[in-house]
Structure formats: C-alpha cells, structure tokens
GROMACS .gro file of C-alpha atoms in nm:
model
  277
    1UNK     CA    1   8.518  21.414   1.881
    2UNK     CA    2   8.295  21.598   2.111
    3UNK     CA    3   8.094  21.938   2.063
    4UNK     CA    4   8.291  22.068   2.358
    5UNK     CA    5   8.670  22.042   2.101
    6UNK     CA    6   8.448  22.179   1.811
    7UNK     CA    7   8.294  22.472   2.017
    8UNK     CA    8   8.679  22.532   2.161
    9UNK     CA    9   8.818  22.541   1.820
   10UNK     CA   10   8.520  22.769   1.654
   11UNK     CA   11   8.619  23.008   1.971
   12UNK     CA   12   8.985  22.959   1.934
   13UNK     CA   13   9.047  23.082   1.536
   14UNK     CA   14   9.225  23.366   1.531
   15UNK     CA   15   9.407  23.273   1.890
   16UNK     CA   16   9.477  22.912   1.676
   17UNK     CA   17   9.656  23.134   1.378
   18UNK     CA   18   9.830  23.381   1.594
   19UNK     CA   19  10.011  23.036   1.855
   20UNK     CA   20  10.280  22.959   1.625
   21UNK     CA   21  10.404  23.293   1.597
   22UNK     CA   22  10.491  23.239   1.993
   23UNK     CA   23  10.851  23.244   2.135
   24UNK     CA   24  10.774  22.928   2.246
   25UNK     CA   25  10.542  22.760   1.985
   26UNK     CA   26  10.822  22.883   1.753
   27UNK     CA   27  11.031  22.553   1.856
   28UNK     CA   28  10.734  22.319   1.738
   29UNK     CA   29  10.687  22.535   1.431
   30UNK     CA   30  11.021  22.500   1.289
   31UNK     CA   31  11.048  22.148   1.406
   32UNK     CA   32  10.744  22.029   1.245
   33UNK     CA   33  10.844  22.258   0.937
   34UNK     CA   34  11.180  22.018   0.961
   35UNK     CA   35  11.021  21.711   0.978
   36UNK     CA   36  10.784  21.802   0.638
   37UNK     CA   37  11.058  21.907   0.442
   38UNK     CA   38  11.297  21.647   0.520
   39UNK     CA   39  11.017  21.353   0.485
   40UNK     CA   40  10.717  21.438   0.272
   41UNK     CA   41  10.773  21.361  -0.091
   42UNK     CA   42  10.872  21.660  -0.290
   43UNK     CA   43  10.598  21.654  -0.453
   44UNK     CA   44  10.231  21.590  -0.521
   45UNK     CA   45   9.884  21.646  -0.307
   46UNK     CA   46   9.875  21.655   0.081
   47UNK     CA   47   9.588  21.629   0.282
   48UNK     CA   48   9.612  21.830   0.548
   49UNK     CA   49   9.397  21.681   0.895
   50UNK     CA   50   9.354  21.886   1.169
   51UNK     CA   51   9.424  22.187   0.905
   52UNK     CA   52   9.315  22.462   1.155
   53UNK     CA   53   9.357  22.776   1.014
   54UNK     CA   54   9.615  22.638   0.769
   55UNK     CA   55   9.924  22.761   0.901
   56UNK     CA   56  10.114  22.419   0.762
   57UNK     CA   57   9.879  22.487   0.432
   58UNK     CA   58   9.999  22.771   0.366
   59UNK     CA   59  10.365  22.690   0.383
   60UNK     CA   60  10.329  22.340   0.153
   61UNK     CA   61  10.086  22.612  -0.086
   62UNK     CA   62  10.410  22.815  -0.105
   63UNK     CA   63  10.640  22.559  -0.212
   64UNK     CA   64  10.402  22.412  -0.476
   65UNK     CA   65  10.194  22.120  -0.313
   66UNK     CA   66   9.846  22.046  -0.396
   67UNK     CA   67   9.667  22.077  -0.080
   68UNK     CA   68   9.333  21.964   0.093
   69UNK     CA   69   9.252  22.141   0.382
   70UNK     CA   70   9.007  21.926   0.646
   71UNK     CA   71   8.902  22.018   0.984
   72UNK     CA   72   8.567  22.002   1.190
   73UNK     CA   73   8.545  22.345   1.288
   74UNK     CA   74   8.375  22.577   1.014
   75UNK     CA   75   8.569  22.868   1.141
   76UNK     CA   76   8.872  22.766   1.147
   77UNK     CA   77   8.844  22.639   0.769
   78UNK     CA   78   8.659  23.007   0.693
   79UNK     CA   79   9.013  23.144   0.846
   80UNK     CA   80   9.239  22.928   0.641
   81UNK     CA   81   8.989  22.975   0.321
   82UNK     CA   82   9.064  23.396   0.359
   83UNK     CA   83   9.490  23.366   0.510
   84UNK     CA   84   9.532  23.195   0.178
   85UNK     CA   85   9.353  23.390  -0.053
   86UNK     CA   86   9.492  23.650   0.102
   87UNK     CA   87   9.863  23.515  -0.045
   88UNK     CA   88   9.736  23.469  -0.423
   89UNK     CA   89   9.750  23.071  -0.313
   90UNK     CA   90   9.492  22.817  -0.379
   91UNK     CA   91   9.387  22.514  -0.233
   92UNK     CA   92   9.191  22.191  -0.385
   93UNK     CA   93   8.938  22.199  -0.155
   94UNK     CA   94   8.829  22.282   0.250
   95UNK     CA   95   8.612  22.039   0.381
   96UNK     CA   96   8.438  22.072   0.726
   97UNK     CA   97   8.421  21.721   0.876
   98UNK     CA   98   8.543  21.526   1.148
   99UNK     CA   99   8.883  21.303   1.154
  100UNK     CA  100   8.692  21.002   1.206
  101UNK     CA  101   8.543  21.048   0.837
  102UNK     CA  102   8.831  21.017   0.609
  103UNK     CA  103   8.640  20.712   0.464
  104UNK     CA  104   8.452  21.008   0.280
  105UNK     CA  105   8.810  21.105   0.100
  106UNK     CA  106   8.847  20.885  -0.241
  107UNK     CA  107   9.119  20.605  -0.201
  108UNK     CA  108   9.448  20.622  -0.275
  109UNK     CA  109   9.452  20.971  -0.377
  110UNK     CA  110   9.740  21.157  -0.186
  111UNK     CA  111  10.114  21.143  -0.175
  112UNK     CA  112  10.110  21.258   0.207
  113UNK     CA  113   9.916  21.362   0.523
  114UNK     CA  114   9.938  21.549   0.782
  115UNK     CA  115   9.746  21.483   1.109
  116UNK     CA  116   9.883  21.763   1.367
  117UNK     CA  117   9.619  21.769   1.591
  118UNK     CA  118   9.311  21.545   1.573
  119UNK     CA  119   9.432  21.278   1.829
  120UNK     CA  120   9.464  21.525   2.098
  121UNK     CA  121   9.111  21.474   2.119
  122UNK     CA  122   8.967  21.099   2.056
  123UNK     CA  123   8.949  20.978   2.393
  124UNK     CA  124   8.912  20.596   2.238
  125UNK     CA  125   9.207  20.375   2.120
  126UNK     CA  126   8.977  20.221   1.842
  127UNK     CA  127   8.874  20.555   1.688
  128UNK     CA  128   9.215  20.668   1.673
  129UNK     CA  129   9.311  20.352   1.533
  130UNK     CA  130   8.993  20.414   1.245
  131UNK     CA  131   9.193  20.732   1.173
  132UNK     CA  132   9.543  20.630   1.131
  133UNK     CA  133   9.360  20.363   0.903
  134UNK     CA  134   9.193  20.590   0.715
  135UNK     CA  135   9.492  20.807   0.693
  136UNK     CA  136   9.675  20.515   0.523
  137UNK     CA  137   9.331  20.434   0.300
  138UNK     CA  138   9.391  20.769   0.106
  139UNK     CA  139   9.712  20.804   0.062
  140UNK     CA  140   9.915  20.620  -0.231
  141UNK     CA  141  10.120  20.333  -0.180
  142UNK     CA  142  10.470  20.474   0.020
  143UNK     CA  143  10.310  20.764   0.116
  144UNK     CA  144  10.407  20.946   0.401
  145UNK     CA  145  10.222  21.073   0.676
  146UNK     CA  146  10.307  21.316   1.041
  147UNK     CA  147  10.087  21.214   1.299
  148UNK     CA  148  10.122  21.409   1.626
  149UNK     CA  149  10.030  21.328   2.016
  150UNK     CA  150  10.059  21.530   2.322
  151UNK     CA  151  10.336  21.372   2.548
  152UNK     CA  152  10.205  21.291   2.899
  153UNK     CA  153  10.594  21.256   2.994
  154UNK     CA  154  10.618  21.618   2.852
  155UNK     CA  155  10.288  21.772   2.988
  156UNK     CA  156  10.451  21.631   3.302
  157UNK     CA  157  10.785  21.859   3.264
  158UNK     CA  158  10.600  22.182   3.205
  159UNK     CA  159  10.365  22.190   3.486
  160UNK     CA  160  10.662  22.203   3.725
  161UNK     CA  161  10.675  22.568   3.590
  162UNK     CA  162  10.307  22.617   3.426
  163UNK     CA  163  10.114  22.450   3.682
  164UNK     CA  164  10.285  22.348   3.994
  165UNK     CA  165  10.022  22.419   4.253
  166UNK     CA  166   9.824  22.051   4.101
  167UNK     CA  167  10.145  21.901   4.197
  168UNK     CA  168  10.003  21.949   4.590
  169UNK     CA  169   9.815  21.633   4.489
  170UNK     CA  170  10.120  21.350   4.457
  171UNK     CA  171   9.872  21.163   4.226
  172UNK     CA  172   9.856  21.418   3.939
  173UNK     CA  173  10.227  21.391   3.956
  174UNK     CA  174  10.190  21.028   3.909
  175UNK     CA  175   9.928  21.042   3.670
  176UNK     CA  176  10.143  21.204   3.399
  177UNK     CA  177  10.340  20.885   3.403
  178UNK     CA  178  10.086  20.710   3.174
  179UNK     CA  179   9.825  20.797   2.913
  180UNK     CA  180   9.515  21.017   3.034
  181UNK     CA  181   9.183  21.104   2.922
  182UNK     CA  182   9.103  21.483   3.032
  183UNK     CA  183   8.759  21.629   3.031
  184UNK     CA  184   8.756  22.008   2.986
  185UNK     CA  185   8.790  22.070   3.340
  186UNK     CA  186   9.137  21.940   3.340
  187UNK     CA  187   9.249  21.984   3.001
  188UNK     CA  188   9.245  22.305   2.734
  189UNK     CA  189   8.966  22.116   2.606
  190UNK     CA  190   8.876  21.703   2.651
  191UNK     CA  191   9.173  21.568   2.558
  192UNK     CA  192   9.389  21.265   2.549
  193UNK     CA  193   9.725  21.268   2.655
  194UNK     CA  194   9.960  20.953   2.541
  195UNK     CA  195  10.312  20.802   2.613
  196UNK     CA  196  10.586  20.746   2.352
  197UNK     CA  197  10.533  20.379   2.346
  198UNK     CA  198  10.181  20.371   2.306
  199UNK     CA  199  10.192  20.614   2.021
  200UNK     CA  200  10.423  20.435   1.813
  201UNK     CA  201  10.194  20.106   1.863
  202UNK     CA  202   9.905  20.282   1.766
  203UNK     CA  203  10.049  20.408   1.441
  204UNK     CA  204  10.200  20.067   1.350
  205UNK     CA  205   9.881  19.901   1.424
  206UNK     CA  206   9.727  20.165   1.224
  207UNK     CA  207   9.871  20.007   0.925
  208UNK     CA  208  10.216  20.244   0.912
  209UNK     CA  209  10.633  20.158   0.935
  210UNK     CA  210  10.755  20.423   1.127
  211UNK     CA  211  11.061  20.602   0.959
  212UNK     CA  212  11.124  20.863   1.304
  213UNK     CA  213  10.980  21.035   1.558
  214UNK     CA  214  11.050  21.378   1.695
  215UNK     CA  215  11.003  21.605   2.022
  216UNK     CA  216  10.843  21.902   1.879
  217UNK     CA  217  11.032  22.114   2.164
  218UNK     CA  218  11.352  21.922   2.189
  219UNK     CA  219  11.561  22.043   2.464
  220UNK     CA  220  11.394  22.330   2.518
  221UNK     CA  221  11.069  22.116   2.656
  222UNK     CA  222  10.891  22.246   3.010
  223UNK     CA  223  11.087  22.578   2.954
  224UNK     CA  224  10.820  22.831   2.825
  225UNK     CA  225  10.872  23.132   3.037
  226UNK     CA  226  11.235  23.075   2.991
  227UNK     CA  227  11.274  23.024   2.634
  228UNK     CA  228  10.984  23.367   2.623
  229UNK     CA  229  11.257  23.577   2.835
  230UNK     CA  230  11.552  23.525   2.632
  231UNK     CA  231  11.291  23.600   2.340
  232UNK     CA  232  11.257  23.917   2.449
  233UNK     CA  233  11.582  24.007   2.619
  234UNK     CA  234  11.862  23.859   2.451
  235UNK     CA  235  11.772  23.761   2.045
  236UNK     CA  236  12.055  23.616   1.982
  237UNK     CA  237  12.065  23.344   2.252
  238UNK     CA  238  11.675  23.270   2.158
  239UNK     CA  239  11.753  23.223   1.786
  240UNK     CA  240  12.063  22.987   1.848
  241UNK     CA  241  11.851  22.771   2.089
  242UNK     CA  242  11.556  22.784   1.867
  243UNK     CA  243  11.773  22.705   1.554
  244UNK     CA  244  11.915  22.395   1.760
  245UNK     CA  245  11.628  22.266   1.899
  246UNK     CA  246  11.456  22.230   1.564
  247UNK     CA  247  11.767  22.012   1.419
  248UNK     CA  248  11.745  21.797   1.732
  249UNK     CA  249  11.390  21.717   1.815
  250UNK     CA  250  11.458  21.346   1.636
  251UNK     CA  251  11.747  21.269   1.895
  252UNK     CA  252  11.714  20.991   2.109
  253UNK     CA  253  11.780  21.170   2.403
  254UNK     CA  254  11.536  21.458   2.390
  255UNK     CA  255  11.236  21.346   2.154
  256UNK     CA  256  11.064  21.140   2.456
  257UNK     CA  257  11.008  21.410   2.713
  258UNK     CA  258  10.822  21.670   2.530
  259UNK     CA  259  10.511  21.797   2.499
  260UNK     CA  260  10.404  21.754   2.166
  261UNK     CA  261  10.551  21.417   2.004
  262UNK     CA  262  10.558  21.366   1.629
  263UNK     CA  263  10.511  21.028   1.461
  264UNK     CA  264  10.699  21.034   1.094
  265UNK     CA  265  10.542  20.685   0.900
  266UNK     CA  266  10.567  20.578   0.541
  267UNK     CA  267  10.203  20.312   0.451
  268UNK     CA  268  10.271  19.997   0.452
  269UNK     CA  269  10.336  19.837   0.148
  270UNK     CA  270  10.029  19.613   0.027
  271UNK     CA  271   9.833  19.768   0.340
  272UNK     CA  272   9.477  19.731   0.263
  273UNK     CA  273   9.309  19.872   0.579
  274UNK     CA  274   9.086  20.057   0.409
  275UNK     CA  275   8.902  19.769   0.240
  276UNK     CA  276   8.891  19.585   0.535
  277UNK     CA  277   8.712  19.924   0.735
   0.00000   0.00000   0.00000
C-alpha cells in the first residue's frame, strides 16, 4: 500500500472513529455486526486486519473474544488502544503493519479474521490474493473470515446523487460497470473498486469456501441524502428502514449493487496456501 493511503488514514483517525455513527454509515455498521454474529465462531481469537480505530474490535472484546488489531496507521491504532482502554477492555496486541505482511504472524492461531478495508486499496490482483492466502494461513482449520470490498456497481448508483456532475462524461458511467483502479485524484484515496463476481473469484482462489456474501447497505444503497433526512425528520421510519436493511443485506436482489460488498468465507479443508507462499 502506498504512502498516500497510509497518510490518508493517519490524517483520518478521528473521522474514521466517528464515521460509523453517521446515519447512512450505520446501515453498513449494523449489517456487518449481524454478519459477524451469524458467522464468526462463538468464542476464540479474532485478528482484525485493517482494524482502523477499533470500532469492530470493541464489539468483539465486549462479547468476550480475544482480539489482535493490525493496521498500517499508527495513529489509528493509538486511537483504538485509547478507546479500548477507556472501556476497561484489553486487546491481545496492536500491530502496526501493512496487511500484505500477514506472514509475520504465527500460522494457524486464529479462529476468525476481519479484513474490512485493506482490499479497498491494493491495486494489483496478485497482492490482493497474497493477503487472502495469508489470511487463510493465520486461521485455524475451519476458521472464518469476513472480506470487504468496494463494489463499483454500488458506487455507480451512489454517484447519481453524490457526484452526478462527473457523469457528463459517459465513460465515467460505463467505467463503473467494471473493476477500476483509482488514484487519489479520482478516489477518496488510492483505491480499488471491484465487481461481485471478481471478488468472489479472488476469495476462492485465496484458499476459502464462500459461506455467504452481502451488500452492506442493502436496499438503501445510494440513498445517503434521503436516509440522512429521515434520520433527522422521522426517526421511526429511519429506525425501521435500518432494521430491515441490515436484516436483508444477504438477499440476492440487493447484495450485488451496494457500495460495500462483504464476503463471508471459511478456510478450505487441508488448505496449505500459507506453506506455499
């Protein structure tokens, strides 16, 4: 990952902590928590790879999991340690490292892993596969991981209300129908946007069987302004929509066209990828 990405997250630590409190982002938050509750093992040691300031780590620690946090941003990890400490909780470790260096961790030691961010920023397919293979390597047999990607199809829809002026160029529209690599002039920082079939193929190739996948925003995808308006003006409607969207994030009719694609996968039986790489 480039220094550009590291600098972005160093500069955004506090904003990242608050991001999931925003009305629209709460859909992603609640959908992800539901997937974690549904698919992660009931107990054990979870490696939160690309942990950011530790919002998901806090939830896991409060549920009694052991958690190791890993992130390329020292400022994000420092904020995570501070917030976790405020709650009287204690993580197993805070590791400041690029997700592509998971080989530095001991093999076969975690029951589960979260990879909720690193794949947004790794532009080369072989390097994304490296992260996925190495995630398999640190998991115990039958370990479960959640991988998130930015879905180009969902970004296309969101752009209608969020950056429609860019669609004066028709190629900008059609570009979102395929995977894309964006520099920090076009993306929020250096970014990789996938499409669902491609992402599923990568996770399988990295040593996993797919258990499920979800579109984090469900049927509310691309409706940030309207969801935020309802949060302010009609909280009952907002709460009802939030509940229903998070419950239906795995529904086939919604999951392929949201901004955040989350793939739930189990390490393949007799997976030996970490010995080969």
